[in-house]
Amino acid sequence: MEELQILARDPQAWAALATLIVMEVVLGIDNLIFISILTNKLPEEKRFRARRIGIGLAVFLRLALLGGVAFIVQLTAPLFSLFGHGFSWRDLILIGGGLFLIYKATSEIRDHVAADHEDKEPSVGGAAGVTFVGVIGQILILDLVFSLDSIITAVGMTDHIPIMVIAVVVAVGLMLAAADGLARFIGNNPTIVMLALSFLLMIGMTLIADGMGMHVPKGYIYAAMAFSGLVEGLNMLARRAQSKRPLRKRPR
């Protein structure tokens, strides 16, 4: 309690907290997009529960990892060297998570393209063979990868566990607040689904590159995502405006 009071009077602690919350929210966007796309494949009555469980697992994993910070730090120690790079457990987990993310995004893109080819609406709901447990299992795998990356980044920014815990709780609370709206928006706009899947492909490649020792600044990644989202938003506005225009009669 005394440590919390000291931190509350420290302006640097508040600055670190604000920075860490922003970072956690930005890192959580990837997780939230993945959860939204997966849960939208479930029947309507199960989606809300699946999103809550998926995000709940994310906060549980983050807090559990924070409780074992000393162990987490050891995950960055090299296990073996290959091609001049020392691979750690963190690197292997990031590479595995990136491969899984690329596989899932590619599979979803293939399903949507096949649906278009068959003249069916490329809806994200009601896919055959999708089960509640299967969706939660896939969310859990990516929760682990994103949580590990998030906590290791947080450890590099501050030494104070209370600040990390508060930042994680606030960020996950914002994820909970945005989850349903984002899922509905993605579900109602098929072009947004394809854009989100392309984001996941890019994030998967970034995770693999990071695991291979080729660090890509996340600012570039999120700037590209923001620009692509802006362009798609303008396209949506243009399509909406065009649909409201009266049809012109062709001259005879």
PDB file of N, CA and C in Angstrom, residues 23-35 146 175 182 199-200 203 222 225:
ATOM      1  N   MET A  23       0.216   1.713 -25.062  1.00  0.00           N
ATOM      2  CA  MET A  23       0.900   0.592 -25.702  1.00  0.00           C
ATOM      3  C   MET A  23       0.077  -0.684 -25.607  1.00  0.00           C
ATOM      4  N   GLU A  24      -0.513  -0.949 -24.433  1.00  0.00           N
ATOM      5  CA  GLU A  24      -1.317  -2.158 -24.244  1.00  0.00           C
ATOM      6  C   GLU A  24      -2.561  -2.129 -25.128  1.00  0.00           C
ATOM      7  N   VAL A  25      -3.167  -0.951 -25.266  1.00  0.00           N
ATOM      8  CA  VAL A  25      -4.349  -0.831 -26.119  1.00  0.00           C
ATOM      9  C   VAL A  25      -3.988  -1.097 -27.575  1.00  0.00           C
ATOM     10  N   VAL A  26      -2.871  -0.515 -28.031  1.00  0.00           N
ATOM     11  CA  VAL A  26      -2.432  -0.710 -29.411  1.00  0.00           C
ATOM     12  C   VAL A  26      -2.117  -2.180 -29.677  1.00  0.00           C
ATOM     13  N   LEU A  27      -1.376  -2.804 -28.748  1.00  0.00           N
ATOM     14  CA  LEU A  27      -1.063  -4.227 -28.909  1.00  0.00           C
ATOM     15  C   LEU A  27      -2.324  -5.084 -28.834  1.00  0.00           C
ATOM     16  N   GLY A  28      -3.319  -4.621 -28.084  1.00  0.00           N
ATOM     17  CA  GLY A  28      -4.558  -5.387 -27.950  1.00  0.00           C
ATOM     18  C   GLY A  28      -5.435  -5.344 -29.178  1.00  0.00           C
ATOM     19  N   ILE A  29      -5.194  -4.365 -30.083  1.00  0.00           N
ATOM     20  CA  ILE A  29      -6.004  -4.274 -31.295  1.00  0.00           C
ATOM     21  C   ILE A  29      -5.882  -5.549 -32.125  1.00  0.00           C
ATOM     22  N   ASP A  30      -4.649  -6.048 -32.252  1.00  0.00           N
ATOM     23  CA  ASP A  30      -4.431  -7.288 -33.012  1.00  0.00           C
ATOM     24  C   ASP A  30      -5.258  -8.433 -32.431  1.00  0.00           C
ATOM     25  N   ASN A  31      -5.172  -8.565 -31.115  1.00  0.00           N
ATOM     26  CA  ASN A  31      -5.902  -9.624 -30.419  1.00  0.00           C
ATOM     27  C   ASN A  31      -7.401  -9.485 -30.623  1.00  0.00           C
ATOM     28  N   LEU A  32      -7.896  -8.246 -30.534  1.00  0.00           N
ATOM     29  CA  LEU A  32      -9.326  -7.992 -30.630  1.00  0.00           C
ATOM     30  C   LEU A  32      -9.848  -8.283 -32.035  1.00  0.00           C
ATOM     31  N   ILE A  33      -9.077  -7.937 -33.064  1.00  0.00           N
ATOM     32  CA  ILE A  33      -9.480  -8.241 -34.440  1.00  0.00           C
ATOM     33  C   ILE A  33      -9.607  -9.747 -34.635  1.00  0.00           C
ATOM     34  N   PHE A  34      -8.610 -10.484 -34.131  1.00  0.00           N
ATOM     35  CA  PHE A  34      -8.628 -11.940 -34.267  1.00  0.00           C
ATOM     36  C   PHE A  34      -9.836 -12.533 -33.544  1.00  0.00           C
ATOM     37  N   ILE A  35     -10.099 -12.068 -32.322  1.00  0.00           N
ATOM     38  CA  ILE A  35     -11.242 -12.568 -31.555  1.00  0.00           C
ATOM     39  C   ILE A  35     -12.548 -12.261 -32.274  1.00  0.00           C
ATOM     40  N   PHE A 146       0.235 -13.013 -27.860  1.00  0.00           N
ATOM     41  CA  PHE A 146       0.121 -11.567 -27.708  1.00  0.00           C
ATOM     42  C   PHE A 146       0.393 -11.138 -26.269  1.00  0.00           C
ATOM     43  N   MET A 175     -10.874  -3.103 -24.222  1.00  0.00           N
ATOM     44  CA  MET A 175     -11.132  -4.159 -25.203  1.00  0.00           C
ATOM     45  C   MET A 175     -12.543  -4.720 -25.027  1.00  0.00           C
ATOM     46  N   LEU A 182     -16.970  -3.644 -32.459  1.00  0.00           N
ATOM     47  CA  LEU A 182     -16.029  -4.007 -33.522  1.00  0.00           C
ATOM     48  C   LEU A 182     -16.476  -5.270 -34.244  1.00  0.00           C
ATOM     49  N   PHE A 199      -4.456  -7.538 -42.295  1.00  0.00           N
ATOM     50  CA  PHE A 199      -3.715  -7.030 -41.137  1.00  0.00           C
ATOM     51  C   PHE A 199      -3.111  -8.186 -40.345  1.00  0.00           C
ATOM     52  N   LEU A 200      -3.922  -9.237 -40.133  1.00  0.00           N
ATOM     53  CA  LEU A 200      -3.433 -10.387 -39.367  1.00  0.00           C
ATOM     54  C   LEU A 200      -2.281 -11.081 -40.092  1.00  0.00           C
ATOM     55  N   ILE A 203       0.698  -8.928 -39.384  1.00  0.00           N
ATOM     56  CA  ILE A 203       1.129  -9.083 -37.991  1.00  0.00           C
ATOM     57  C   ILE A 203       1.836 -10.420 -37.797  1.00  0.00           C
ATOM     58  N   TYR A 222       1.512  -0.115 -37.405  1.00  0.00           N
ATOM     59  CA  TYR A 222       0.217   0.480 -37.063  1.00  0.00           C
ATOM     60  C   TYR A 222      -0.081   1.715 -37.906  1.00  0.00           C
ATOM     61  N   MET A 225      -1.515   0.200 -40.983  1.00  0.00           N
ATOM     62  CA  MET A 225      -2.879  -0.255 -40.706  1.00  0.00           C
ATOM     63  C   MET A 225      -3.847   0.925 -40.651  1.00  0.00           C
TER      64      MET A 225
END
